[in-house]
């Protein structure tokens, strides 16, 4: 479902990773590893189409990719339920009946987004992934601010719902999510220090 061939990507116009190649089949996840600054976020943003690649090819079904970063992306003036309903409406989807229970949000359904704790906001942000119905997920440290119980909730949803339905996920994380997934160390793909690129995109 996801194919990456000889991808070179840049941060602020300077190449950080070169000739990255991998494939992820339906129902599978890939864990990205490497030290801070190696280019995990840059790679995920490039895969998601949020910034241009310098070279190489990325292929997956059109309109099936979704990127989740450290930002929770919630509306503080909307309730938990209204936040999820907003994203369902944007993507022309129905709100899954069990989504509040899946992410332990049922007791918070009427709470305003701005009054949630950091962990609750993160759970709400991740619950969006269960609403929008995208098959290819690019996840950048998805469990930031989560306690062990909430990490397991997310990992269970990812394994038993998203991947079980034939989705794929590429995940940058420093923790063990308990997934039976291969790992890709990006260190060997670090671009040469004197490499020059052809893109002047801003890194956001």
PDB file of N, CA and C in Angstrom, residues 85-150:
ATOM      1  N   UNK A  85     -17.158  15.337  16.029  1.00  0.00           N
ATOM      2  CA  UNK A  85     -18.194  15.525  15.005  1.00  0.00           C
ATOM      3  C   UNK A  85     -17.701  16.487  13.920  1.00  0.00           C
ATOM      4  N   UNK A  86     -16.945  17.504  14.319  1.00  0.00           N
ATOM      5  CA  UNK A  86     -16.392  18.452  13.347  1.00  0.00           C
ATOM      6  C   UNK A  86     -15.521  17.718  12.335  1.00  0.00           C
ATOM      7  N   UNK A  87     -14.609  16.867  12.813  1.00  0.00           N
ATOM      8  CA  UNK A  87     -13.713  16.161  11.897  1.00  0.00           C
ATOM      9  C   UNK A  87     -14.456  15.124  11.064  1.00  0.00           C
ATOM     10  N   UNK A  88     -15.471  14.512  11.646  1.00  0.00           N
ATOM     11  CA  UNK A  88     -16.279  13.571  10.869  1.00  0.00           C
ATOM     12  C   UNK A  88     -16.972  14.300   9.715  1.00  0.00           C
ATOM     13  N   UNK A  89     -17.505  15.482  10.000  1.00  0.00           N
ATOM     14  CA  UNK A  89     -18.187  16.255   8.962  1.00  0.00           C
ATOM     15  C   UNK A  89     -17.216  16.696   7.872  1.00  0.00           C
ATOM     16  N   UNK A  90     -16.015  17.132   8.269  1.00  0.00           N
ATOM     17  CA  UNK A  90     -15.012  17.562   7.294  1.00  0.00           C
ATOM     18  C   UNK A  90     -14.698  16.442   6.313  1.00  0.00           C
ATOM     19  N   UNK A  91     -14.632  15.212   6.818  1.00  0.00           N
ATOM     20  CA  UNK A  91     -14.254  14.076   5.974  1.00  0.00           C
ATOM     21  C   UNK A  91     -15.460  13.302   5.453  1.00  0.00           C
ATOM     22  N   UNK A  92     -16.656  13.836   5.668  1.00  0.00           N
ATOM     23  CA  UNK A  92     -17.850  13.167   5.159  1.00  0.00           C
ATOM     24  C   UNK A  92     -18.060  11.793   5.743  1.00  0.00           C
ATOM     25  N   UNK A  93     -17.740  11.647   7.022  1.00  0.00           N
ATOM     26  CA  UNK A  93     -17.835  10.349   7.674  1.00  0.00           C
ATOM     27  C   UNK A  93     -18.834  10.403   8.824  1.00  0.00           C
ATOM     28  N   UNK A  94     -19.284   9.223   9.232  1.00  0.00           N
ATOM     29  CA  UNK A  94     -20.134   9.115  10.413  1.00  0.00           C
ATOM     30  C   UNK A  94     -19.252   8.971  11.644  1.00  0.00           C
ATOM     31  N   UNK A  95     -19.716   9.485  12.766  1.00  0.00           N
ATOM     32  CA  UNK A  95     -18.980   9.348  14.018  1.00  0.00           C
ATOM     33  C   UNK A  95     -19.157   7.926  14.537  1.00  0.00           C
ATOM     34  N   UNK A  96     -18.065   7.144  14.643  1.00  0.00           N
ATOM     35  CA  UNK A  96     -18.191   5.760  15.129  1.00  0.00           C
ATOM     36  C   UNK A  96     -18.831   5.710  16.510  1.00  0.00           C
ATOM     37  N   UNK A  97     -19.737   4.775  16.713  1.00  0.00           N
ATOM     38  CA  UNK A  97     -20.465   4.675  17.973  1.00  0.00           C
ATOM     39  C   UNK A  97     -19.549   4.449  19.171  1.00  0.00           C
ATOM     40  N   UNK A  98     -18.436   3.733  18.938  1.00  0.00           N
ATOM     41  CA  UNK A  98     -17.585   3.329  20.059  1.00  0.00           C
ATOM     42  C   UNK A  98     -16.342   4.193  20.231  1.00  0.00           C
ATOM     43  N   UNK A  99     -16.223   5.286  19.474  1.00  0.00           N
ATOM     44  CA  UNK A  99     -14.967   6.029  19.469  1.00  0.00           C
ATOM     45  C   UNK A  99     -14.670   6.668  20.827  1.00  0.00           C
ATOM     46  N   UNK A 100     -15.694   7.135  21.537  1.00  0.00           N
ATOM     47  CA  UNK A 100     -15.469   7.736  22.856  1.00  0.00           C
ATOM     48  C   UNK A 100     -14.978   6.705  23.854  1.00  0.00           C
ATOM     49  N   UNK A 101     -15.552   5.504  23.824  1.00  0.00           N
ATOM     50  CA  UNK A 101     -15.100   4.446  24.723  1.00  0.00           C
ATOM     51  C   UNK A 101     -13.702   3.967  24.359  1.00  0.00           C
ATOM     52  N   UNK A 102     -13.441   3.873  23.072  1.00  0.00           N
ATOM     53  CA  UNK A 102     -12.146   3.364  22.612  1.00  0.00           C
ATOM     54  C   UNK A 102     -10.990   4.197  23.157  1.00  0.00           C
ATOM     55  N   UNK A 103     -11.176   5.522  23.225  1.00  0.00           N
ATOM     56  CA  UNK A 103     -10.115   6.406  23.688  1.00  0.00           C
ATOM     57  C   UNK A 103     -10.392   6.968  25.088  1.00  0.00           C
ATOM     58  N   UNK A 104     -11.258   6.292  25.842  1.00  0.00           N
ATOM     59  CA  UNK A 104     -11.557   6.651  27.234  1.00  0.00           C
ATOM     60  C   UNK A 104     -12.000   8.109  27.348  1.00  0.00           C
ATOM     61  N   UNK A 105     -12.915   8.489  26.470  1.00  0.00           N
ATOM     62  CA  UNK A 105     -13.409   9.866  26.448  1.00  0.00           C
ATOM     63  C   UNK A 105     -14.891   9.968  26.789  1.00  0.00           C
ATOM     64  N   UNK A 106     -15.540   8.856  27.070  1.00  0.00           N
ATOM     65  CA  UNK A 106     -16.992   8.863  27.281  1.00  0.00           C
ATOM     66  C   UNK A 106     -17.400   9.788  28.424  1.00  0.00           C
ATOM     67  N   UNK A 107     -16.656   9.754  29.524  1.00  0.00           N
ATOM     68  CA  UNK A 107     -16.995  10.595  30.670  1.00  0.00           C
ATOM     69  C   UNK A 107     -16.675  12.068  30.421  1.00  0.00           C
ATOM     70  N   UNK A 108     -15.962  12.339  29.334  1.00  0.00           N
ATOM     71  CA  UNK A 108     -15.568  13.712  29.015  1.00  0.00           C
ATOM     72  C   UNK A 108     -16.335  14.261  27.812  1.00  0.00           C
ATOM     73  N   UNK A 109     -17.339  13.569  27.357  1.00  0.00           N
ATOM     74  CA  UNK A 109     -17.989  13.886  26.082  1.00  0.00           C
ATOM     75  C   UNK A 109     -18.479  15.337  26.013  1.00  0.00           C
ATOM     76  N   UNK A 110     -18.891  15.894  27.153  1.00  0.00           N
ATOM     77  CA  UNK A 110     -19.436  17.254  27.152  1.00  0.00           C
ATOM     78  C   UNK A 110     -18.445  18.301  27.650  1.00  0.00           C
ATOM     79  N   UNK A 111     -17.239  17.888  27.964  1.00  0.00           N
ATOM     80  CA  UNK A 111     -16.209  18.827  28.421  1.00  0.00           C
ATOM     81  C   UNK A 111     -15.668  19.628  27.249  1.00  0.00           C
ATOM     82  N   UNK A 112     -15.412  20.915  27.484  1.00  0.00           N
ATOM     83  CA  UNK A 112     -14.854  21.763  26.437  1.00  0.00           C
ATOM     84  C   UNK A 112     -13.379  21.414  26.230  1.00  0.00           C
ATOM     85  N   UNK A 113     -12.948  21.469  24.984  1.00  0.00           N
ATOM     86  CA  UNK A 113     -11.577  21.088  24.665  1.00  0.00           C
ATOM     87  C   UNK A 113     -10.536  21.863  25.441  1.00  0.00           C
ATOM     88  N   UNK A 114     -10.804  23.141  25.697  1.00  0.00           N
ATOM     89  CA  UNK A 114      -9.840  23.976  26.386  1.00  0.00           C
ATOM     90  C   UNK A 114      -9.674  23.653  27.845  1.00  0.00           C
ATOM     91  N   UNK A 115     -10.570  22.842  28.428  1.00  0.00           N
ATOM     92  CA  UNK A 115     -10.488  22.511  29.849  1.00  0.00           C
ATOM     93  C   UNK A 115      -9.845  21.139  30.097  1.00  0.00           C
ATOM     94  N   UNK A 116      -9.435  20.468  29.044  1.00  0.00           N
ATOM     95  CA  UNK A 116      -8.865  19.130  29.183  1.00  0.00           C
ATOM     96  C   UNK A 116      -7.407  19.190  29.613  1.00  0.00           C
ATOM     97  N   UNK A 117      -6.949  18.132  30.286  1.00  0.00           N
ATOM     98  CA  UNK A 117      -5.537  18.010  30.621  1.00  0.00           C
ATOM     99  C   UNK A 117      -4.746  17.687  29.361  1.00  0.00           C
ATOM    100  N   UNK A 118      -3.419  17.738  29.469  1.00  0.00           N
ATOM    101  CA  UNK A 118      -2.573  17.448  28.306  1.00  0.00           C
ATOM    102  C   UNK A 118      -2.819  16.040  27.781  1.00  0.00           C
ATOM    103  N   UNK A 119      -2.942  15.076  28.682  1.00  0.00           N
ATOM    104  CA  UNK A 119      -3.184  13.697  28.252  1.00  0.00           C
ATOM    105  C   UNK A 119      -4.549  13.510  27.629  1.00  0.00           C
ATOM    106  N   UNK A 120      -5.553  14.194  28.187  1.00  0.00           N
ATOM    107  CA  UNK A 120      -6.902  14.111  27.621  1.00  0.00           C
ATOM    108  C   UNK A 120      -6.956  14.741  26.240  1.00  0.00           C
ATOM    109  N   UNK A 121      -6.271  15.860  26.070  1.00  0.00           N
ATOM    110  CA  UNK A 121      -6.202  16.493  24.746  1.00  0.00           C
ATOM    111  C   UNK A 121      -5.524  15.568  23.742  1.00  0.00           C
ATOM    112  N   UNK A 122      -4.478  14.889  24.184  1.00  0.00           N
ATOM    113  CA  UNK A 122      -3.785  13.971  23.273  1.00  0.00           C
ATOM    114  C   UNK A 122      -4.697  12.828  22.884  1.00  0.00           C
ATOM    115  N   UNK A 123      -5.453  12.262  23.817  1.00  0.00           N
ATOM    116  CA  UNK A 123      -6.384  11.185  23.483  1.00  0.00           C
ATOM    117  C   UNK A 123      -7.440  11.663  22.499  1.00  0.00           C
ATOM    118  N   UNK A 124      -7.928  12.883  22.696  1.00  0.00           N
ATOM    119  CA  UNK A 124      -8.914  13.440  21.771  1.00  0.00           C
ATOM    120  C   UNK A 124      -8.290  13.645  20.393  1.00  0.00           C
ATOM    121  N   UNK A 125      -7.060  14.144  20.364  1.00  0.00           N
ATOM    122  CA  UNK A 125      -6.385  14.325  19.084  1.00  0.00           C
ATOM    123  C   UNK A 125      -6.195  13.010  18.345  1.00  0.00           C
ATOM    124  N   UNK A 126      -5.849  11.966  19.086  1.00  0.00           N
ATOM    125  CA  UNK A 126      -5.667  10.654  18.456  1.00  0.00           C
ATOM    126  C   UNK A 126      -6.998  10.038  18.040  1.00  0.00           C
ATOM    127  N   UNK A 127      -8.054  10.345  18.788  1.00  0.00           N
ATOM    128  CA  UNK A 127      -9.372   9.806  18.436  1.00  0.00           C
ATOM    129  C   UNK A 127      -9.811  10.277  17.057  1.00  0.00           C
ATOM    130  N   UNK A 128      -9.304  11.448  16.628  1.00  0.00           N
ATOM    131  CA  UNK A 128      -9.629  11.927  15.277  1.00  0.00           C
ATOM    132  C   UNK A 128      -9.242  10.900  14.226  1.00  0.00           C
ATOM    133  N   UNK A 129      -8.135  10.170  14.476  1.00  0.00           N
ATOM    134  CA  UNK A 129      -7.675   9.187  13.501  1.00  0.00           C
ATOM    135  C   UNK A 129      -8.705   8.073  13.310  1.00  0.00           C
ATOM    136  N   UNK A 130      -9.477   7.814  14.358  1.00  0.00           N
ATOM    137  CA  UNK A 130     -10.529   6.800  14.250  1.00  0.00           C
ATOM    138  C   UNK A 130     -11.794   7.324  13.622  1.00  0.00           C
ATOM    139  N   UNK A 131     -11.829   8.626  13.356  1.00  0.00           N
ATOM    140  CA  UNK A 131     -13.014   9.262  12.779  1.00  0.00           C
ATOM    141  C   UNK A 131     -12.851   9.511  11.287  1.00  0.00           C
ATOM    142  N   UNK A 132     -11.640   9.908  10.865  1.00  0.00           N
ATOM    143  CA  UNK A 132     -11.466  10.393   9.493  1.00  0.00           C
ATOM    144  C   UNK A 132     -11.364   9.266   8.475  1.00  0.00           C
ATOM    145  N   UNK A 133     -11.045   8.041   8.917  1.00  0.00           N
ATOM    146  CA  UNK A 133     -11.084   6.892   8.019  1.00  0.00           C
ATOM    147  C   UNK A 133      -9.965   6.800   7.004  1.00  0.00           C
ATOM    148  N   UNK A 134      -8.834   7.478   7.232  1.00  0.00           N
ATOM    149  CA  UNK A 134      -7.706   7.389   6.303  1.00  0.00           C
ATOM    150  C   UNK A 134      -6.932   6.091   6.537  1.00  0.00           C
ATOM    151  N   UNK A 135      -6.490   5.475   5.443  1.00  0.00           N
ATOM    152  CA  UNK A 135      -5.839   4.166   5.524  1.00  0.00           C
ATOM    153  C   UNK A 135      -4.346   4.242   5.850  1.00  0.00           C
ATOM    154  N   UNK A 136      -3.691   5.349   5.481  1.00  0.00           N
ATOM    155  CA  UNK A 136      -2.234   5.447   5.628  1.00  0.00           C
ATOM    156  C   UNK A 136      -1.922   6.544   6.639  1.00  0.00           C
ATOM    157  N   UNK A 137      -1.428   6.151   7.805  1.00  0.00           N
ATOM    158  CA  UNK A 137      -1.182   7.093   8.886  1.00  0.00           C
ATOM    159  C   UNK A 137       0.320   7.332   9.068  1.00  0.00           C
ATOM    160  N   UNK A 138       0.671   8.612   9.181  1.00  0.00           N
ATOM    161  CA  UNK A 138       2.038   9.027   9.465  1.00  0.00           C
ATOM    162  C   UNK A 138       2.018   9.682  10.841  1.00  0.00           C
ATOM    163  N   UNK A 139       2.601   9.022  11.828  1.00  0.00           N
ATOM    164  CA  UNK A 139       2.427   9.401  13.227  1.00  0.00           C
ATOM    165  C   UNK A 139       3.761   9.812  13.841  1.00  0.00           C
ATOM    166  N   UNK A 140       3.828  11.062  14.304  1.00  0.00           N
ATOM    167  CA  UNK A 140       5.048  11.613  14.878  1.00  0.00           C
ATOM    168  C   UNK A 140       4.913  11.686  16.399  1.00  0.00           C
ATOM    169  N   UNK A 141       5.565  10.756  17.094  1.00  0.00           N
ATOM    170  CA  UNK A 141       5.493  10.662  18.554  1.00  0.00           C
ATOM    171  C   UNK A 141       4.045  10.752  19.033  1.00  0.00           C
ATOM    172  N   UNK A 142       3.212   9.814  18.623  1.00  0.00           N
ATOM    173  CA  UNK A 142       1.775   9.916  18.916  1.00  0.00           C
ATOM    174  C   UNK A 142       1.423   9.800  20.395  1.00  0.00           C
ATOM    175  N   UNK A 143       2.303   9.239  21.216  1.00  0.00           N
ATOM    176  CA  UNK A 143       1.947   9.000  22.613  1.00  0.00           C
ATOM    177  C   UNK A 143       2.498  10.046  23.570  1.00  0.00           C
ATOM    178  N   UNK A 144       2.971  11.189  23.051  1.00  0.00           N
ATOM    179  CA  UNK A 144       3.413  12.280  23.922  1.00  0.00           C
ATOM    180  C   UNK A 144       2.294  12.646  24.887  1.00  0.00           C
ATOM    181  N   UNK A 145       2.633  12.812  26.167  1.00  0.00           N
ATOM    182  CA  UNK A 145       1.700  13.226  27.235  1.00  0.00           C
ATOM    183  C   UNK A 145       0.777  12.109  27.709  1.00  0.00           C
ATOM    184  N   UNK A 146       0.916  10.912  27.168  1.00  0.00           N
ATOM    185  CA  UNK A 146       0.038   9.823  27.576  1.00  0.00           C
ATOM    186  C   UNK A 146       0.650   8.983  28.683  1.00  0.00           C
ATOM    187  N   UNK A 147      -0.204   8.544  29.635  1.00  0.00           N
ATOM    188  CA  UNK A 147       0.247   7.594  30.643  1.00  0.00           C
ATOM    189  C   UNK A 147       0.212   6.183  30.057  1.00  0.00           C
ATOM    190  N   UNK A 148       0.687   5.222  30.827  1.00  0.00           N
ATOM    191  CA  UNK A 148       0.817   3.852  30.312  1.00  0.00           C
ATOM    192  C   UNK A 148      -0.539   3.283  29.887  1.00  0.00           C
ATOM    193  N   UNK A 149      -1.594   3.569  30.649  1.00  0.00           N
ATOM    194  CA  UNK A 149      -2.925   3.072  30.309  1.00  0.00           C
ATOM    195  C   UNK A 149      -3.381   3.616  28.965  1.00  0.00           C
ATOM    196  N   UNK A 150      -3.156   4.912  28.755  1.00  0.00           N
ATOM    197  CA  UNK A 150      -3.597   5.541  27.509  1.00  0.00           C
ATOM    198  C   UNK A 150      -2.760   5.099  26.320  1.00  0.00           C
TER     199      UNK A 150
END
